[in-house]
Amino acid sequence: MSEALDTSHELSEVLEDLRRHLLWQEEDGGRVLQVDARLAAELRGAGLARLRAQAAQSAAPAAATQVPPAARPMVPRVTPPEPERPLAARAPQQAPVRREAPPPPERLIEAPPQVRPYTGPLPGVVDGERPTLDEIRRELGDCRRCKLCSGRKNIVFGSGNPRAELVFVGEGPGADEDVQGVPFVGAAGQLLTKMIEAMGYRRDDVYICNVVKCRPPNNRNPEPDEVTACEPFLRAQLRAVQPKAIVALGKFAAQTLLRDSTPITRMRGNWREYEGIKLMPTFHPAYLLRQPAEKKKAWEDLQQVMKFFGKQPGQRG
Ligand code: URA
């Protein structure tokens, strides 16, 4: 085998490894590490095949596939890929053959926020019609879609006004919610109720639900497969209620709905959009109970929501 073909073969193997790694990341609860769109496109098949063909003909295959760091900006997935150009046009024909092994996959992968919309089915939604919460609840049934079902006492679906202008989305039920089958009734729930009332609503005015509907054991974080199993129901609930705004309480709610892995400390306080609905990420009330000094920031976030609705503190209606 010629040197060029040798190098090309090694490269192909490394790229194949990287492609598998990427697929695994995608399957891991949709928490995707991203690479530059052009590189990703190349890795997903066509580019690899073309690379192999190119390598067989070209004297400088390795240089053509080596993407220098400067050409790999940390861009979200929505960034349009560069127009397709033949690989040969991307690297000078005279470039010397690179003999050293390409960097390991970790060095090729950047971890910017993921921005990949949810495109799966929504339970209870037929032909894109607006479902009712009852239809979605029926679809959920005595859910066994993930392992949380084995430890739960009750499914905690959601509560409040089915036509609320404002929805609060939390993480998952705790012990009190599990017993009562109602979201946010424990200590964090009492704080949330105070926050809602301080905004000028009654609890019954708004709709409250969670990312996962069953209590994770010992209040551990929901795991990716659990979020994946439950997420369509949350999305369907939001489709049913059609609020004007959503408050995402904590990182699980914000990251799941927005498909963005940015930490909540950076996301909070900035308006985002979920399916055309305004979404305000803020701290989870359980976190505020542990870190009361952060309540001020959460209140600032909620004040932005009040401003959006033209509400004054304590003003009902
Ligand atoms: N924490 C949550 O995220 N949801 C609840 O329902 C209760 C506590």
XYZ file of C-alpha atoms and ligand atoms in Angstrom:
325
model
C 0.000 0.000 0.000
C 1.351 3.479 -0.801
C 2.074 5.906 2.034
C -0.871 8.053 1.020
C -3.244 5.106 1.071
C -1.796 3.941 4.394
C -2.450 7.313 5.993
C -5.855 7.441 4.422
C -6.731 4.042 5.856
C -5.697 5.112 9.368
C -7.656 8.301 8.998
C -10.741 6.461 7.880
C -10.554 4.268 10.962
C -10.204 7.224 13.289
C -13.099 8.991 11.604
C -15.231 5.876 11.860
C -14.455 5.705 15.605
C -15.400 9.317 15.960
C -18.611 8.806 14.009
C -19.617 5.960 16.354
C -18.729 8.089 19.361
C -20.973 10.852 18.083
C -23.863 8.492 17.513
C -23.453 7.184 21.039
C -23.544 10.729 22.378
C -26.723 11.360 20.454
C -28.349 8.286 21.882
C -27.372 9.232 25.410
C -30.542 11.090 26.231
C -30.072 13.503 23.401
C -27.295 15.239 25.277
C -25.229 15.786 22.208
C -21.708 16.950 22.047
C -21.383 18.782 18.836
C -18.723 19.185 16.287
C -18.432 21.635 13.514
C -21.318 21.048 11.132
C -19.062 20.428 8.171
C -16.993 17.870 10.044
C -20.153 16.187 11.357
C -21.575 16.007 7.855
C -18.395 14.422 6.628
C -18.434 11.908 9.427
C -21.997 10.903 8.734
C -21.333 8.758 5.755
C -21.142 10.609 2.506
C -18.064 12.544 3.489
C -16.310 9.445 4.703
C -17.034 7.549 1.510
C -15.945 10.522 -0.527
C -12.849 10.852 1.601
C -11.905 7.269 0.867
C -12.402 7.744 -2.853
C -10.506 11.005 -2.739
C -7.664 9.431 -0.825
C -7.251 6.753 -3.407
C -6.731 9.375 -6.105
C -5.071 12.206 -4.282
C -1.502 12.591 -3.161
C -2.494 14.644 -0.112
C -5.487 13.012 1.539
C -4.527 13.517 5.160
C -4.116 17.246 4.868
C -7.531 17.458 3.275
C -9.240 15.936 6.299
C -7.265 17.571 9.053
C -9.477 20.336 10.322
C -7.315 22.856 12.133
C -8.629 24.245 15.423
C -9.171 27.683 13.949
C -11.599 26.191 11.433
C -13.654 24.593 14.198
C -15.518 27.408 15.922
C -17.827 26.470 18.782
C -21.026 26.853 16.841
C -24.427 25.487 17.680
C -25.895 22.806 15.434
C -28.210 25.294 13.756
C -25.279 27.057 12.170
C -25.655 26.385 8.481
C -22.954 24.146 7.169
C -20.532 25.642 4.747
C -21.586 25.154 1.184
C -20.423 21.801 -0.063
C -17.113 22.065 -1.735
C -15.003 19.259 -3.055
C -12.519 18.154 -0.443
C -9.708 18.970 -2.807
C -10.713 22.638 -2.746
C -10.404 22.778 1.040
C -6.717 22.004 1.212
C -3.901 23.041 -1.023
C -2.966 20.294 -3.422
C 0.682 20.900 -2.557
C 0.182 20.388 1.175
C 2.663 17.930 2.592
C 1.390 14.520 3.617
C 0.886 14.449 7.388
C 2.526 11.427 8.894
C 1.459 11.782 12.522
C -1.814 10.305 13.740
C -4.734 12.716 13.836
C -5.723 13.997 17.272
C -7.954 11.690 19.296
C -11.712 12.293 19.029
C -11.867 14.274 22.273
C -9.725 16.971 20.741
C -11.910 17.239 17.695
C -15.086 17.596 19.709
C -16.203 20.889 21.115
C -19.064 21.019 23.590
C -21.162 24.045 22.761
C -24.809 24.220 23.778
C -26.909 21.806 21.849
C -29.678 23.328 19.806
C -31.488 20.474 18.173
C -35.253 20.695 18.198
C -37.373 17.825 19.452
C -39.024 16.145 16.511
C -40.469 13.012 18.092
C -44.151 12.219 18.424
C -46.313 13.973 21.020
C -48.627 11.656 22.949
C -52.281 12.520 22.472
C -51.537 14.811 19.550
C -53.305 13.690 16.380
C -52.606 15.463 13.095
C -50.964 18.347 14.943
C -54.259 19.163 16.697
C -54.308 20.674 20.160
C -54.802 17.803 22.602
C -56.518 18.076 25.970
C -54.662 17.379 29.181
C -57.099 14.524 29.842
C -56.188 12.900 26.547
C -52.508 13.139 27.361
C -53.084 11.760 30.853
C -54.998 8.821 29.363
C -52.155 8.188 26.947
C -49.703 8.167 29.858
C -51.831 5.544 31.584
C -50.143 3.437 34.232
C -46.815 4.321 32.657
C -44.031 1.708 32.574
C -41.861 3.466 30.018
C -38.888 3.867 32.346
C -37.498 2.426 35.548
C -38.941 5.192 37.747
C -42.266 3.364 37.631
C -40.972 0.696 39.995
C -40.489 3.023 42.962
C -43.304 5.498 42.567
C -46.462 5.723 44.629
C -48.263 8.049 42.233
C -47.716 9.532 38.835
C -47.516 13.306 39.287
C -48.945 14.570 36.029
C -49.550 18.268 36.655
C -52.028 20.604 38.258
C -53.658 23.964 37.772
C -55.461 25.879 35.089
C -55.580 23.904 31.807
C -55.778 27.216 29.938
C -53.159 29.057 31.996
C -51.263 31.932 30.441
C -48.267 30.920 32.531
C -46.813 27.444 33.108
C -44.124 26.500 35.632
C -42.041 23.448 34.784
C -40.003 21.736 37.507
C -37.733 18.727 37.537
C -39.560 15.816 39.088
C -41.671 14.896 42.099
C -40.164 14.576 45.565
C -41.463 12.468 48.438
C -44.468 14.682 49.263
C -45.511 14.989 45.648
C -45.150 11.230 45.195
C -47.527 10.617 48.105
C -50.088 13.226 47.069
C -49.800 12.913 43.295
C -49.611 16.708 43.020
C -46.557 18.726 41.916
C -44.758 21.143 44.207
C -46.525 20.515 47.509
C -43.426 19.937 49.689
C -41.015 22.539 51.033
C -39.886 23.644 47.554
C -43.535 23.727 46.531
C -44.418 26.049 49.372
C -41.714 28.415 48.240
C -42.954 28.148 44.663
C -46.489 28.964 45.814
C -45.127 32.095 47.536
C -43.279 33.064 44.376
C -46.424 32.600 42.294
C -48.478 34.684 44.708
C -45.808 37.380 44.852
C -46.192 37.624 41.084
C -49.878 38.380 41.522
C -51.299 34.936 40.663
C -53.020 32.282 42.692
C -51.632 28.795 42.331
C -54.805 27.756 40.531
C -54.313 30.470 37.908
C -51.174 28.859 36.545
C -50.325 25.340 35.428
C -47.529 23.416 37.152
C -45.820 20.264 35.944
C -42.465 18.534 35.829
C -40.016 17.074 33.348
C -40.420 13.581 34.827
C -43.715 12.470 36.297
C -42.437 9.874 38.754
C -40.207 10.398 41.754
C -36.546 9.537 41.219
C -35.402 7.386 44.170
C -33.870 9.371 47.032
C -34.531 12.525 45.051
C -31.611 11.835 42.759
C -31.461 13.653 39.431
C -33.537 12.175 36.631
C -31.359 10.109 34.318
C -31.185 10.724 30.558
C -33.311 7.685 29.647
C -35.962 8.794 32.141
C -36.029 12.307 30.731
C -36.210 10.884 27.222
C -39.166 8.669 28.134
C -41.124 11.458 29.802
C -40.213 14.471 27.692
C -42.875 13.882 25.004
C -45.574 14.085 27.677
C -44.268 17.397 28.946
C -44.170 18.746 25.413
C -47.695 17.503 24.801
C -48.873 19.191 28.011
C -47.444 22.479 26.827
C -49.170 21.935 23.479
C -52.428 21.410 25.354
C -52.176 24.420 27.658
C -50.615 26.758 25.089
C -49.415 29.294 27.629
C -48.060 32.685 26.660
C -45.016 32.130 28.835
C -43.189 29.320 30.593
C -40.978 29.557 33.656
C -38.413 26.757 33.597
C -37.423 25.999 37.167
C -33.853 24.777 37.281
C -31.515 23.195 34.833
C -33.487 20.072 33.982
C -36.541 21.998 32.869
C -34.570 24.643 30.996
C -32.099 22.266 29.382
C -34.740 19.734 28.397
C -37.163 22.198 26.861
C -34.521 24.272 25.149
C -32.204 21.376 24.290
C -29.399 23.527 25.475
C -26.733 22.338 27.875
C -25.749 25.814 29.051
C -25.606 25.898 32.873
C -28.663 27.403 34.537
C -26.466 30.031 36.177
C -25.786 31.419 32.710
C -29.191 30.766 31.201
C -31.329 32.280 33.930
C -32.757 35.726 33.544
C -32.655 35.724 29.751
C -35.802 35.285 27.712
C -35.704 32.297 25.423
C -38.239 30.750 23.121
C -39.851 27.334 23.249
C -41.993 26.488 20.221
C -42.879 30.150 19.780
C -43.635 30.581 23.511
C -41.574 32.900 25.703
C -39.539 30.923 28.210
C -37.764 32.303 31.252
C -35.174 30.020 32.845
C -34.665 30.609 36.563
C -33.419 28.831 39.655
C -35.322 25.885 41.080
C -37.062 26.654 44.403
C -35.240 23.722 46.074
C -31.966 25.409 45.154
C -33.271 28.695 46.540
C -34.043 26.957 49.835
C -30.406 25.898 49.999
C -29.060 29.208 48.704
C -31.434 31.916 49.942
C -29.050 34.643 48.771
C -29.956 33.658 45.199
C -33.642 34.468 45.714
C -32.967 38.035 44.657
C -31.888 36.860 41.202
C -34.878 34.549 40.876
C -37.169 37.402 41.821
C -35.582 39.572 39.136
C -36.303 36.793 36.636
C -39.919 36.559 37.757
C -40.264 40.323 37.553
C -39.381 40.095 33.886
C -42.221 37.621 33.477
C -44.567 39.978 35.338
C -43.497 42.818 33.107
C -44.322 40.684 30.079
C -47.829 40.183 31.448
C -48.116 43.815 32.618
C -48.467 42.742 36.232
C -47.488 44.605 39.387
C -46.311 42.689 42.493
C -49.294 41.403 44.437
C -51.770 42.539 41.802
C -54.300 39.810 41.075
C -55.966 38.988 37.816
N -39.307 19.601 42.799
C -39.722 19.528 41.538
O -38.955 19.745 40.610
N -40.985 19.217 41.290
C -41.868 18.972 42.241
O -42.994 18.683 41.917
C -41.415 19.062 43.570
C -40.148 19.373 43.819
